[in-house]
mmCIF file of C-alpha atoms and ligand atoms in Angstrom:
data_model
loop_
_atom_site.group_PDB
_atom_site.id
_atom_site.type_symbol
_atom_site.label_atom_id
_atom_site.label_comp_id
_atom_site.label_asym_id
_atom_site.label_seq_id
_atom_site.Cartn_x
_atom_site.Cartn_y
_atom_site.Cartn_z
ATOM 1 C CA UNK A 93 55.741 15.331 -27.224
ATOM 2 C CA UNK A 94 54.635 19.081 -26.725
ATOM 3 C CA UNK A 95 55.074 20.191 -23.125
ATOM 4 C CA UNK A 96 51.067 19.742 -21.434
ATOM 5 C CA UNK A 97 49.738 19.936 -17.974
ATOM 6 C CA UNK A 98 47.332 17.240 -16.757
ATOM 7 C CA UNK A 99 44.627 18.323 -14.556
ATOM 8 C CA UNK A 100 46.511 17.249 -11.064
ATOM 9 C CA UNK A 101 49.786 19.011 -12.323
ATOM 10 C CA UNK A 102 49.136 21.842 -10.011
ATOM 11 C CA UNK A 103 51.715 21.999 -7.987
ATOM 12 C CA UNK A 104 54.358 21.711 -10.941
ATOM 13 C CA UNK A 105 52.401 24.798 -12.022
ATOM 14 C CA UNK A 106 53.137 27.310 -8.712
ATOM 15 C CA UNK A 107 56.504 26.153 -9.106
ATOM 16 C CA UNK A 108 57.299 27.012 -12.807
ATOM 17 C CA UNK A 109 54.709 29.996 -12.746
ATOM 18 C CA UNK A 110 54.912 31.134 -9.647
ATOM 19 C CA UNK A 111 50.968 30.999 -8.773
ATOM 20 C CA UNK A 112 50.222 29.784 -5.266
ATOM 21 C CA UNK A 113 48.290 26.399 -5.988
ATOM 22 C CA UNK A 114 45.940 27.343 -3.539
ATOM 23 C CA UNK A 115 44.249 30.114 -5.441
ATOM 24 C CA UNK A 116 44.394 28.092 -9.109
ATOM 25 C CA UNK A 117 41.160 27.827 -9.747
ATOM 26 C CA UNK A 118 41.342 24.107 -12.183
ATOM 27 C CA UNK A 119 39.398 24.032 -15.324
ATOM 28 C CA UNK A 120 41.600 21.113 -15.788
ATOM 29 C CA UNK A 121 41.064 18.651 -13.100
ATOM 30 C CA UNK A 122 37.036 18.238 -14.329
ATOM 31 C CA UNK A 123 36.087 17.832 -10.999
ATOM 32 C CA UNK A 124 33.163 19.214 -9.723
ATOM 33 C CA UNK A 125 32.887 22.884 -8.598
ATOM 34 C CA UNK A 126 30.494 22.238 -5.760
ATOM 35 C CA UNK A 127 32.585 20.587 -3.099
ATOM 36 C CA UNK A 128 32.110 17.617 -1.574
ATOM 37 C CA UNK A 129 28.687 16.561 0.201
ATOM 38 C CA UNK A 130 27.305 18.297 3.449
ATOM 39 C CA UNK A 131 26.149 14.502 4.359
ATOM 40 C CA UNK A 132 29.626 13.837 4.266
ATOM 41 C CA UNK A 133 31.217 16.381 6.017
ATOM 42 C CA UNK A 134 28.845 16.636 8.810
ATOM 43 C CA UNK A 135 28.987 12.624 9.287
ATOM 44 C CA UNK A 136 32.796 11.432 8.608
ATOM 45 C CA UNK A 137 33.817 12.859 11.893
ATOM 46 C CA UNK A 138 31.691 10.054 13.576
ATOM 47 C CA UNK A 139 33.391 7.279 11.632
ATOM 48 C CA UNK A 140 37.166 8.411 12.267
ATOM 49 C CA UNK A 141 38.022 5.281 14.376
ATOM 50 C CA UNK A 142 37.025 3.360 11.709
ATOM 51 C CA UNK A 143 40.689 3.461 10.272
ATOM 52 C CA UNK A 144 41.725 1.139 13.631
ATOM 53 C CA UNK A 145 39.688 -1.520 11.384
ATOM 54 C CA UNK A 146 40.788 -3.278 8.000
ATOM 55 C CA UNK A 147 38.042 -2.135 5.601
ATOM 56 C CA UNK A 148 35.026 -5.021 5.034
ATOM 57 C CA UNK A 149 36.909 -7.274 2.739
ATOM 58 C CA UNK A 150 34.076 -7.688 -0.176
ATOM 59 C CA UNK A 151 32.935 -3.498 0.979
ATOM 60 C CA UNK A 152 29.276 -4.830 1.245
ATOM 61 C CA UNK A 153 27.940 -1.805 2.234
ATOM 62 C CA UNK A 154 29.201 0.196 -0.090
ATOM 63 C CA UNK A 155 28.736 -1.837 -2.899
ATOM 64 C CA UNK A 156 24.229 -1.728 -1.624
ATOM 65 C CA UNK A 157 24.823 1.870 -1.365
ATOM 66 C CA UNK A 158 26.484 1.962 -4.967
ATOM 67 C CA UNK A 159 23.584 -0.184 -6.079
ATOM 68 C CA UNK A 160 20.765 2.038 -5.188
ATOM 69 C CA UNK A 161 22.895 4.814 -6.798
ATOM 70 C CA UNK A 162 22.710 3.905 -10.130
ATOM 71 C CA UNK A 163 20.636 0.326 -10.289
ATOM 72 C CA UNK A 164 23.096 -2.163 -10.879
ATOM 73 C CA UNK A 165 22.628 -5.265 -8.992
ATOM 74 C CA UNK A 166 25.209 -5.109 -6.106
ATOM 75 C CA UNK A 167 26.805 -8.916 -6.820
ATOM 76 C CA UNK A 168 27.938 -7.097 -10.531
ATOM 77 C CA UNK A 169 29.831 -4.413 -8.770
ATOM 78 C CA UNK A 170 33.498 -4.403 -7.602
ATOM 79 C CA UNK A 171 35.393 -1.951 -6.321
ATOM 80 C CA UNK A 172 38.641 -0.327 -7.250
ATOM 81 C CA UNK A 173 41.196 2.539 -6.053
ATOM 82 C CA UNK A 174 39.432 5.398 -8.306
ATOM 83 C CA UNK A 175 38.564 4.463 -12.006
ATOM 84 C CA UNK A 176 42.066 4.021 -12.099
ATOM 85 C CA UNK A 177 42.632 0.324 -10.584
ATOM 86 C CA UNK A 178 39.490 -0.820 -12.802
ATOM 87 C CA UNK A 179 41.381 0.443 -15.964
ATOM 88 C CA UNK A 180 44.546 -1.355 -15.462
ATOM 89 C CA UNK A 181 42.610 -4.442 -13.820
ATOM 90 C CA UNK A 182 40.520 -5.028 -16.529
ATOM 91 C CA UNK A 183 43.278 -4.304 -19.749
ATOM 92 C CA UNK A 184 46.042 -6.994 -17.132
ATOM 93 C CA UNK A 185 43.063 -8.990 -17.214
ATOM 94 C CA UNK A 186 44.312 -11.071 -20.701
ATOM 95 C CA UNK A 187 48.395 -11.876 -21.058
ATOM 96 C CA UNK A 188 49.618 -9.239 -23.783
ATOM 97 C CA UNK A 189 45.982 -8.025 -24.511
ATOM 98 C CA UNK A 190 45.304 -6.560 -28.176
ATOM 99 C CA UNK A 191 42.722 -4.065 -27.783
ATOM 100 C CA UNK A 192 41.200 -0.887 -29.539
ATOM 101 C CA UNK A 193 40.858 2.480 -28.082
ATOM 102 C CA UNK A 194 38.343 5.573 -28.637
ATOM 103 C CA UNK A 195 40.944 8.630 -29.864
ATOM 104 C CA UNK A 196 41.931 11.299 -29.371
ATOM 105 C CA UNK A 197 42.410 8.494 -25.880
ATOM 106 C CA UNK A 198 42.939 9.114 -22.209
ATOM 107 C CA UNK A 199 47.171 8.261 -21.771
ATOM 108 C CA UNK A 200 46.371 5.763 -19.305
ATOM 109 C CA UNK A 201 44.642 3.564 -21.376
ATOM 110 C CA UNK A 202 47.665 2.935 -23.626
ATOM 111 C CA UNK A 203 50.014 3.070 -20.853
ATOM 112 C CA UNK A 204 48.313 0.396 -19.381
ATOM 113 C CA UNK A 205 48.134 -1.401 -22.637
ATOM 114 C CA UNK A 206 51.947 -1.468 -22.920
ATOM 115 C CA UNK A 207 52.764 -2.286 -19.143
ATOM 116 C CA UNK A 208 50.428 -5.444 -20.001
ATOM 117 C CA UNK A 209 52.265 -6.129 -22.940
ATOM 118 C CA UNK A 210 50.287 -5.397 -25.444
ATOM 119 C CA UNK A 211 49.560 -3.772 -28.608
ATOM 120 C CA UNK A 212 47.345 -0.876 -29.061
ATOM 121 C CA UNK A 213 44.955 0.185 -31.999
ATOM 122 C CA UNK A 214 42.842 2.986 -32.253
ATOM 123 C CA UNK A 215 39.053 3.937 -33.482
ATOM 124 C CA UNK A 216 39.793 7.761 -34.111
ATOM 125 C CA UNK A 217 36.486 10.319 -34.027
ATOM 126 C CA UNK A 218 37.187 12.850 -36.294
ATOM 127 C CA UNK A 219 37.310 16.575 -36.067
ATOM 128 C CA UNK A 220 35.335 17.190 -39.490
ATOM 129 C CA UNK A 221 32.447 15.165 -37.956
ATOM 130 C CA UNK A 222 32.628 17.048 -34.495
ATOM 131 C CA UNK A 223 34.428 14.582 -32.881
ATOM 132 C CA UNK A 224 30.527 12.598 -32.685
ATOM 133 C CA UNK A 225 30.624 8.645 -32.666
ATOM 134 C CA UNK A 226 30.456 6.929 -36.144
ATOM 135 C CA UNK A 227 28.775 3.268 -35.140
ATOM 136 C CA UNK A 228 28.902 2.205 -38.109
ATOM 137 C CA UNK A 229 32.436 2.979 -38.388
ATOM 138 C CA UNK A 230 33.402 1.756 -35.286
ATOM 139 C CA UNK A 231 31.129 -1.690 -35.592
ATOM 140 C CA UNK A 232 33.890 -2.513 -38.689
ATOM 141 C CA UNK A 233 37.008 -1.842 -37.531
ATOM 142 C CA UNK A 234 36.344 -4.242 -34.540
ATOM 143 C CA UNK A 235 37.992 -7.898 -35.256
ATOM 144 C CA UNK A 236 37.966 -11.246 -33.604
ATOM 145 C CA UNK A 237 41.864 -10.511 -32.925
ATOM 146 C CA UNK A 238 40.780 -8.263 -29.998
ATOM 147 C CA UNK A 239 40.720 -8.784 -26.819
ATOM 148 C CA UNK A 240 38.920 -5.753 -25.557
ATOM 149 C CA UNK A 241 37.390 -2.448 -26.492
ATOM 150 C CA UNK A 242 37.484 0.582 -24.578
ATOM 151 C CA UNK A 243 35.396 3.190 -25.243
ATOM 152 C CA UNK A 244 35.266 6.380 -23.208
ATOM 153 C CA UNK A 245 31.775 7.438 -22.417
ATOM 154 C CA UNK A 246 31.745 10.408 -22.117
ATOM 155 C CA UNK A 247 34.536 10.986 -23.825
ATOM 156 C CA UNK A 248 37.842 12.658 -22.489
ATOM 157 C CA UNK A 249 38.940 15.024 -23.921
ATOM 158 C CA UNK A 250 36.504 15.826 -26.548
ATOM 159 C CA UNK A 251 33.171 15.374 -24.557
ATOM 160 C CA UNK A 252 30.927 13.916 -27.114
ATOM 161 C CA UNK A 253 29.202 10.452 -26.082
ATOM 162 C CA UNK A 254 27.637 7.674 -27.615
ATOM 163 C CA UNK A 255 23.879 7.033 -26.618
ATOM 164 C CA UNK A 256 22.892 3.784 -24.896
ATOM 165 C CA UNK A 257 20.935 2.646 -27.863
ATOM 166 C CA UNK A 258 24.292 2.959 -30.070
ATOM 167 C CA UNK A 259 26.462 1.361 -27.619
ATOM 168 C CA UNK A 260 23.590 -1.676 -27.400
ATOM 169 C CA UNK A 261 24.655 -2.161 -31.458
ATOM 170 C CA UNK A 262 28.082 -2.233 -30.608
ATOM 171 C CA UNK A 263 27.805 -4.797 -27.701
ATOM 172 C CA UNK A 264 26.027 -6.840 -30.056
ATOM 173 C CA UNK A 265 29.170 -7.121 -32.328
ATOM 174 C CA UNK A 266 31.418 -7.554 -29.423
ATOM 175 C CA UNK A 267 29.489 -10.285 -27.916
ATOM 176 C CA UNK A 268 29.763 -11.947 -31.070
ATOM 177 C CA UNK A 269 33.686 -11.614 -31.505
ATOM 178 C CA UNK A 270 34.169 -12.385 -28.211
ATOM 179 C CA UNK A 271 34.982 -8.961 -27.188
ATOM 180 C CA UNK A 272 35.204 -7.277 -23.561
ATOM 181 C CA UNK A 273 34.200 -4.064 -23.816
ATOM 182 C CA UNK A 274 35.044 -1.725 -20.720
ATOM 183 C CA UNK A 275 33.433 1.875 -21.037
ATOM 184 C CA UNK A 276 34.779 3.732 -18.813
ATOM 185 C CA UNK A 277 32.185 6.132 -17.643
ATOM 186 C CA UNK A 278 34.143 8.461 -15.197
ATOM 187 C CA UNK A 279 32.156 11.357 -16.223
ATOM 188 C CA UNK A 280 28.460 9.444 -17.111
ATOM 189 C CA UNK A 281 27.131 11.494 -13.510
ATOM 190 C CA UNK A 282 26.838 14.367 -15.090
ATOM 191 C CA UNK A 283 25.510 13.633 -18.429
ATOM 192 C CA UNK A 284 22.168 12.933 -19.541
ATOM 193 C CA UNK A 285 20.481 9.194 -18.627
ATOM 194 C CA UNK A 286 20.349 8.026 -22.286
ATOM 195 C CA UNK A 287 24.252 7.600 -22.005
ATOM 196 C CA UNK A 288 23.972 5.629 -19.050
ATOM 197 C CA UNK A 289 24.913 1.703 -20.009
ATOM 198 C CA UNK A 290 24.103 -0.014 -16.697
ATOM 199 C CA UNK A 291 21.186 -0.936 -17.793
ATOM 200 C CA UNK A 292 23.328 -2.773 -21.050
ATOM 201 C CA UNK A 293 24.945 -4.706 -18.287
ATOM 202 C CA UNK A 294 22.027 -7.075 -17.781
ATOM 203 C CA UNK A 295 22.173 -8.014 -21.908
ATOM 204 C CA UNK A 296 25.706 -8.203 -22.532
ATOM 205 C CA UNK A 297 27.767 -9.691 -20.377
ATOM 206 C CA UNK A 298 30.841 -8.389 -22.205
ATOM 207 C CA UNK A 299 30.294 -5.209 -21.179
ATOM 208 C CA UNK A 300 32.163 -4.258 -18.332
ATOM 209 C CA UNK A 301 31.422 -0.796 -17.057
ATOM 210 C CA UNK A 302 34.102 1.854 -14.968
ATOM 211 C CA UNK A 303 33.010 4.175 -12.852
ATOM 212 C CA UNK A 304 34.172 6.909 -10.292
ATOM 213 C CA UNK A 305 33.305 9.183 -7.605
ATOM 214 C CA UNK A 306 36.632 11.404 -8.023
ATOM 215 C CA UNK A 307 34.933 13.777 -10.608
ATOM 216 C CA UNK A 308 31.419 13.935 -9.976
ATOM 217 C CA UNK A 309 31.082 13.987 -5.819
ATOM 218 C CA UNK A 310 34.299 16.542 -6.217
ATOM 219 C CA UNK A 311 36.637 13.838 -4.628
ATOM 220 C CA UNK A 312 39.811 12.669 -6.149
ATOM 221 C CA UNK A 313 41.792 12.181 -3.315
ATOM 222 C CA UNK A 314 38.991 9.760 -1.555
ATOM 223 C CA UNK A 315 39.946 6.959 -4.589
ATOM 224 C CA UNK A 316 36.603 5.447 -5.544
ATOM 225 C CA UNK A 317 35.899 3.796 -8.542
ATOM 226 C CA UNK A 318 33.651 0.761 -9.335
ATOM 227 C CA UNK A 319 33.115 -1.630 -12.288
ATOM 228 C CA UNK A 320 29.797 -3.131 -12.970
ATOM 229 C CA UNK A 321 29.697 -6.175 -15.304
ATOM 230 C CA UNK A 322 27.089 -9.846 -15.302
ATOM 231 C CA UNK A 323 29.930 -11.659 -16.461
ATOM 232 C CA UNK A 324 30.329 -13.409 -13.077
ATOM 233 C CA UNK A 325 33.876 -15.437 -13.936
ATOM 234 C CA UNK A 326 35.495 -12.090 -15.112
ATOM 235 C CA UNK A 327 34.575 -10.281 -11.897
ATOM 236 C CA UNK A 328 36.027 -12.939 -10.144
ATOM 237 C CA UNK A 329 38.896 -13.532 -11.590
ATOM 238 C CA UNK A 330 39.529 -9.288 -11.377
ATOM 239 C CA UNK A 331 38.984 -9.566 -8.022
ATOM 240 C CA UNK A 332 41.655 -12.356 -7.506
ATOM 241 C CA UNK A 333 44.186 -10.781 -9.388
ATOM 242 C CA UNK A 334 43.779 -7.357 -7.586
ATOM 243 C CA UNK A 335 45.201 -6.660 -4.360
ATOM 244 C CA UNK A 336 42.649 -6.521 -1.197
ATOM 245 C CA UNK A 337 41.759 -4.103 0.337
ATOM 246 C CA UNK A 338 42.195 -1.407 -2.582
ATOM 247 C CA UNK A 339 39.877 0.965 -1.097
ATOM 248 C CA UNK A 340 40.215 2.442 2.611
ATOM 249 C CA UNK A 341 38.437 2.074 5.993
ATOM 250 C CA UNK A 342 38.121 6.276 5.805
ATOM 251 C CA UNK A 343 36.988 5.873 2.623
ATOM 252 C CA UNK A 344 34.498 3.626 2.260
ATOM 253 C CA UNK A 345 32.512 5.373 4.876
ATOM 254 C CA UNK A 346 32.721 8.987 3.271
ATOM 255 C CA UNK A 347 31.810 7.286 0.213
ATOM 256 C CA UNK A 348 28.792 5.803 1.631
ATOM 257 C CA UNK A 349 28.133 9.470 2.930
ATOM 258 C CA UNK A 350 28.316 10.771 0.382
ATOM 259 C CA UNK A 351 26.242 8.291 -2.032
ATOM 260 C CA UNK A 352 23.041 8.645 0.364
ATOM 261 C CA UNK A 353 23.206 12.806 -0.609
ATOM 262 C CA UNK A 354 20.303 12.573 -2.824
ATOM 263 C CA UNK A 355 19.891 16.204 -2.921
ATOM 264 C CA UNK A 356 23.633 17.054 -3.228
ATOM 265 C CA UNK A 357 23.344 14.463 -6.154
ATOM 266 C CA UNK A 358 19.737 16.284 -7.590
ATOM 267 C CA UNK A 359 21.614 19.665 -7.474
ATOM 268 C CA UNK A 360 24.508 18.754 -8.621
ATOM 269 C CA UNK A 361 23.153 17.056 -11.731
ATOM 270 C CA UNK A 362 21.064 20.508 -12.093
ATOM 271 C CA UNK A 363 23.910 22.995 -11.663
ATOM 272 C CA UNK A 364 25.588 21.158 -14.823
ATOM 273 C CA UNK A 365 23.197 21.088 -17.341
ATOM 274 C CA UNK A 366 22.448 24.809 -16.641
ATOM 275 C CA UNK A 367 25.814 25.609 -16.979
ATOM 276 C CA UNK A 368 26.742 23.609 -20.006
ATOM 277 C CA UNK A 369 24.015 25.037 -21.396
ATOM 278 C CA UNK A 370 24.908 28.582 -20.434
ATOM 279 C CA UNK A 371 28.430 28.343 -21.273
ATOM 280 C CA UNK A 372 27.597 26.943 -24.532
ATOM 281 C CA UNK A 373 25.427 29.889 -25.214
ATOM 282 C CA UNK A 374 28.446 32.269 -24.595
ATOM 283 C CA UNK A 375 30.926 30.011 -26.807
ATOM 284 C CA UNK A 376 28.354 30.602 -29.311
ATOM 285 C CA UNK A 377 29.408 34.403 -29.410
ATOM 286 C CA UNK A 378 32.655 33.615 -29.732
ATOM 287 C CA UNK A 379 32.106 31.881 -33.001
ATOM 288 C CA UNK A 380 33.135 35.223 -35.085
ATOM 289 C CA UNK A 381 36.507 35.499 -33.297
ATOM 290 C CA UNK A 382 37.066 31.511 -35.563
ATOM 291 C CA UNK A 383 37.261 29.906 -31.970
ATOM 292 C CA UNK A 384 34.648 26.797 -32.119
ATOM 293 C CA UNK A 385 33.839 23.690 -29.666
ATOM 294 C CA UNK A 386 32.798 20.347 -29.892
ATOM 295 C CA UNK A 387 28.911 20.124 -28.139
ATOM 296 C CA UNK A 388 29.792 18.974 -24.588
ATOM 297 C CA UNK A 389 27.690 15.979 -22.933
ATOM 298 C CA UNK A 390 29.471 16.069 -19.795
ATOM 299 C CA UNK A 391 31.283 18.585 -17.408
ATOM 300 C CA UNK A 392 33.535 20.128 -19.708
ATOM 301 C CA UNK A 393 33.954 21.431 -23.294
ATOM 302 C CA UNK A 394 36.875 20.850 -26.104
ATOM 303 C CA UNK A 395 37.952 24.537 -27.783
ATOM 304 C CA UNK A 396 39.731 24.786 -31.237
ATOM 305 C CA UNK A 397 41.077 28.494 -31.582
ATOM 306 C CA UNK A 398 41.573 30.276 -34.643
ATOM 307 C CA UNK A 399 44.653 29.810 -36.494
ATOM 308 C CA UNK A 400 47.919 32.261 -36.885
ATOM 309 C CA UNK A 401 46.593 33.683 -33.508
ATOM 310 C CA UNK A 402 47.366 33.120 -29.583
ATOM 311 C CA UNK A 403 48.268 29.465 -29.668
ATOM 312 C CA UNK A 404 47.300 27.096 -27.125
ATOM 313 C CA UNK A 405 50.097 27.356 -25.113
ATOM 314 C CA UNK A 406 50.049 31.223 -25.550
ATOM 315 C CA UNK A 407 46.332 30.989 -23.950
ATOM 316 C CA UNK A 408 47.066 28.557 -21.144
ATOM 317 C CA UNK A 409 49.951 30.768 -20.349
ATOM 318 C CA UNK A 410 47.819 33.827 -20.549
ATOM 319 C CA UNK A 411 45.051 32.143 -18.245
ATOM 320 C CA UNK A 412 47.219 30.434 -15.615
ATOM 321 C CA UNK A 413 48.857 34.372 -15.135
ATOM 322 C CA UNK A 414 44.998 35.239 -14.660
ATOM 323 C CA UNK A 415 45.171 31.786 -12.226
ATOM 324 C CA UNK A 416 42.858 29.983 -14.102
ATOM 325 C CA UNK A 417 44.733 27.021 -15.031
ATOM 326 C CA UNK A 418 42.989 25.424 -18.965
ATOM 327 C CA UNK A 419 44.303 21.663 -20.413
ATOM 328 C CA UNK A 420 46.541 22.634 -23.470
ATOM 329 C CA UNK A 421 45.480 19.544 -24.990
ATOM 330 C CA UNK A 422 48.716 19.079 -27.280
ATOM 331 C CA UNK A 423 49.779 15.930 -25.790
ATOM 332 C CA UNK A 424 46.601 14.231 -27.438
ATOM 333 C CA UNK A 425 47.254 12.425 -30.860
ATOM 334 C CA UNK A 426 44.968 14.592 -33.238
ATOM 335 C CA UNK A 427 44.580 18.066 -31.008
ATOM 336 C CA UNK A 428 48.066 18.678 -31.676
ATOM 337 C CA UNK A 429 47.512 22.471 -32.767
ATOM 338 C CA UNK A 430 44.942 25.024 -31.679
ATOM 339 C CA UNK A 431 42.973 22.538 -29.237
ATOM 340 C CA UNK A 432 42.314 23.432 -25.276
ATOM 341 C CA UNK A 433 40.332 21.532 -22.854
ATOM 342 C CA UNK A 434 38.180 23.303 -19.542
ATOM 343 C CA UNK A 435 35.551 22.107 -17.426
ATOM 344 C CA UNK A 436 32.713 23.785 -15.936
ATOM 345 C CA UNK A 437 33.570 25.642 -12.598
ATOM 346 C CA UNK A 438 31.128 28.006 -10.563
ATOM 347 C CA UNK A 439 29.301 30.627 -12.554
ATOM 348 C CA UNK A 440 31.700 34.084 -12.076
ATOM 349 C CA UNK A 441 34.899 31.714 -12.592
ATOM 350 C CA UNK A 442 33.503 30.464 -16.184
ATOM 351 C CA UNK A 443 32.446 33.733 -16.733
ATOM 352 C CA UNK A 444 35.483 35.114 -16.062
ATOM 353 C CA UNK A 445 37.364 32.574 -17.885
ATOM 354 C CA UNK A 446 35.204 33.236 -20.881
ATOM 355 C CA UNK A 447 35.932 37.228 -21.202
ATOM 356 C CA UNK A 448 39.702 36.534 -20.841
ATOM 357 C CA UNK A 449 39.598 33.966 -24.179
ATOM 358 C CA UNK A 450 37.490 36.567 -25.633
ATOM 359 C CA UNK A 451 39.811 39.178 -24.943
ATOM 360 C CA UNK A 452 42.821 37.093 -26.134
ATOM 361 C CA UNK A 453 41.278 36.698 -29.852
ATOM 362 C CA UNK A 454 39.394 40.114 -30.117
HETATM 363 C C1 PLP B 71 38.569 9.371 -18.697
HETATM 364 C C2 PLP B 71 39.141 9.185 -17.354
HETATM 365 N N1 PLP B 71 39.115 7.973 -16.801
HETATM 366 C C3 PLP B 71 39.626 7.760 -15.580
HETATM 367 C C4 PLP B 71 40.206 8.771 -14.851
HETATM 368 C C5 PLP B 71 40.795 8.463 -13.500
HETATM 369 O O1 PLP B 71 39.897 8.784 -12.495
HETATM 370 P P1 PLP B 71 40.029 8.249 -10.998
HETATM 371 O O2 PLP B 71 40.332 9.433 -10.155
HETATM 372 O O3 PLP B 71 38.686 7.663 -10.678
HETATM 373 O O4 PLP B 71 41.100 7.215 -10.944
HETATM 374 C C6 PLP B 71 40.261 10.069 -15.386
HETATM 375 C C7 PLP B 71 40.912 11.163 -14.637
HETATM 376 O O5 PLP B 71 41.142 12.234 -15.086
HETATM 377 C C8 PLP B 71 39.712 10.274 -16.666
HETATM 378 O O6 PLP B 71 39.726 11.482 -17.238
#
């Protein structure tokens, strides 16, 4: 495997670069670049002593808070340790599992696969169609042999997505073969609505959905996630198997802070489409220099650089120097060569991250 960063690799980075982590700006992580809520901040102090307490054993607060979030009825959601827990909950959830992955796949998907015991098969989007979702395509490779599908939505790394009204095809098929299929939606905040598949939830009840609040509220060290599904045996028996209490006292009140931000959420949402749209508009100059991208639904975009030129390890070396620290995407199966990875920061860092590629292939 070619040598990669992930996103939270920072501090292997100031020690084999020698860049103080502190002043990295990530275009890896794909967190937000607006910090976390002023709800938040101003209220947590208030709710300190709340650590003295176990957390609420079935987090009924948070779970009504989730619900008026994004409209799924509060019995259907359960709560995990960031997306993470829901991932490896719901792939442990059948003995040796077989199950199908979206590629070029998030590692811990597989990992989780093979911890579980089981085998893992892959539904690859391909580069010569933009990386976009083939239904069709993926409607016939599924099988009654699987135990679940996971499709990323929006996808990581290549940030296309799959509308609602495809996935409702697709949920069709799976309800048929007797399929659970988890979308993990760690990055649906900041895409458009008619990605959003809680609304699918009520139909299928095969459809379990994974969310988080790491990337979108800019908080990955709080450890929110949440699944939403109707099938009412499968979220209990995910809750049995899991350990309690996942989710901590401190943190289920920020979250809850941070939920009822409806303007941090309104701007948030705002800042990102105007900036995917303006960043896209600058890639588009780029396209003389041979570098191209894959049309981003989410908070960050998928590069493929010209060949015979800086290679992608040659530009995240040149960036992280500059201490803007890009995902040399590598380590995926199919962006082996000339494929890099960044996410949308604050205006002047994009921008500045944008003249430095362009400089690189000029
Ligand atoms: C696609 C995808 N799913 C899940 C996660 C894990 O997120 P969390 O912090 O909620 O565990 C990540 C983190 O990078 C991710 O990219």
């Amino acid at each position: 495997m070619k040598e990669a960063f992930h996103g939270s690799d920072i501090e292997k980075i100031e020690e084999k670069y020698g860049v103080s982590a502190d002043e990295i700006i990530s275009f890896a992580a794909n967190v937000s670049p607006l910090g976390v809520s002023s709800l938040y901040l101003n209220g947590i102090s208030e709710k300190l002593h709340c650590v003295e307490r176990y957390p609420e054993r079935d987090y009924g607060r948070l779970r009504d808070a989730i619900s008026s979030y994004c409209g799924a009825k509060s019995s259907n959601i359960i709560m995990g340790s960031g997306s993470s827990e829901l991932i490896s909950a719901v792939i442990k959830h059948h003995p040796a599992p077989e199950v199908m992955i979206t590629a070029p796949a998030y590692a811990e998907y597989a990992r989780n696969v093979a911890i579980a015991g089981g085998n893992s098969r892959y539904y690859s989007l391909k580069a010569e169609e933009g990386f976009e979702f083939d239904t069709n395509r993926l409607i016939d490779s599924l099988t009654d042999e699987l135990d679940l599908l996971i499709i990323c939505n929006p996808m990581n790394p290549t940030g296309t997505a799959l509308k609602s009204s495809e996935l409702d095809r697709v949920l069709e098929r799976c309800e048929e073969l007797d399929i659970i299929c988890a979308v993990d939606e760690t990055y649906v905040d900041f895409a458009d609505d008619e990605y959003d598949a809680t609304s699918l939830a009520e139909v299928y009840p095969c459809l379990f959905i994974i969310r988080s609040m790491s990337k979108f509220f800019s908080a990955p060290g709080l450890r929110i996630g949440y699944g939403i599904t109707t099938d009412e045996t499968l979220l209990k028996e995910i809750e049995e198997n899991k350990d309690p209490w996942s989710v901590s006292s401190l943190s289920n009140e920020a979250a809850i802070l941070m939920l009822k931000d409806r303007d941090y959420i309104a701007e948030s949402k705002k800042y990102m489409a105007s900036e995917r749209e303006r960043v896209c508009r600058k890639l588009d100059s780029l396209k003389p220099l041979g570098i191209t991208y894959t049309v981003p639904r989410a908070n960050f975009v998928l590069l493929h650089l010209p060949e015979n030129r800086l290679s992608a390890k040659g530009l995240f070396e040149k960036a992280i120097r500059e201490k803007m620290m890009i995902r040399n995407c590598a380590d995926y199966s199919g962006l082996e060569n000339g494929y890099v990875r960044f996410c949308f920061m604050k205006e002047e860092d994009d921008d500045r991250l944008l003249s430095l590629i362009k400089e690189a292939y000029t």
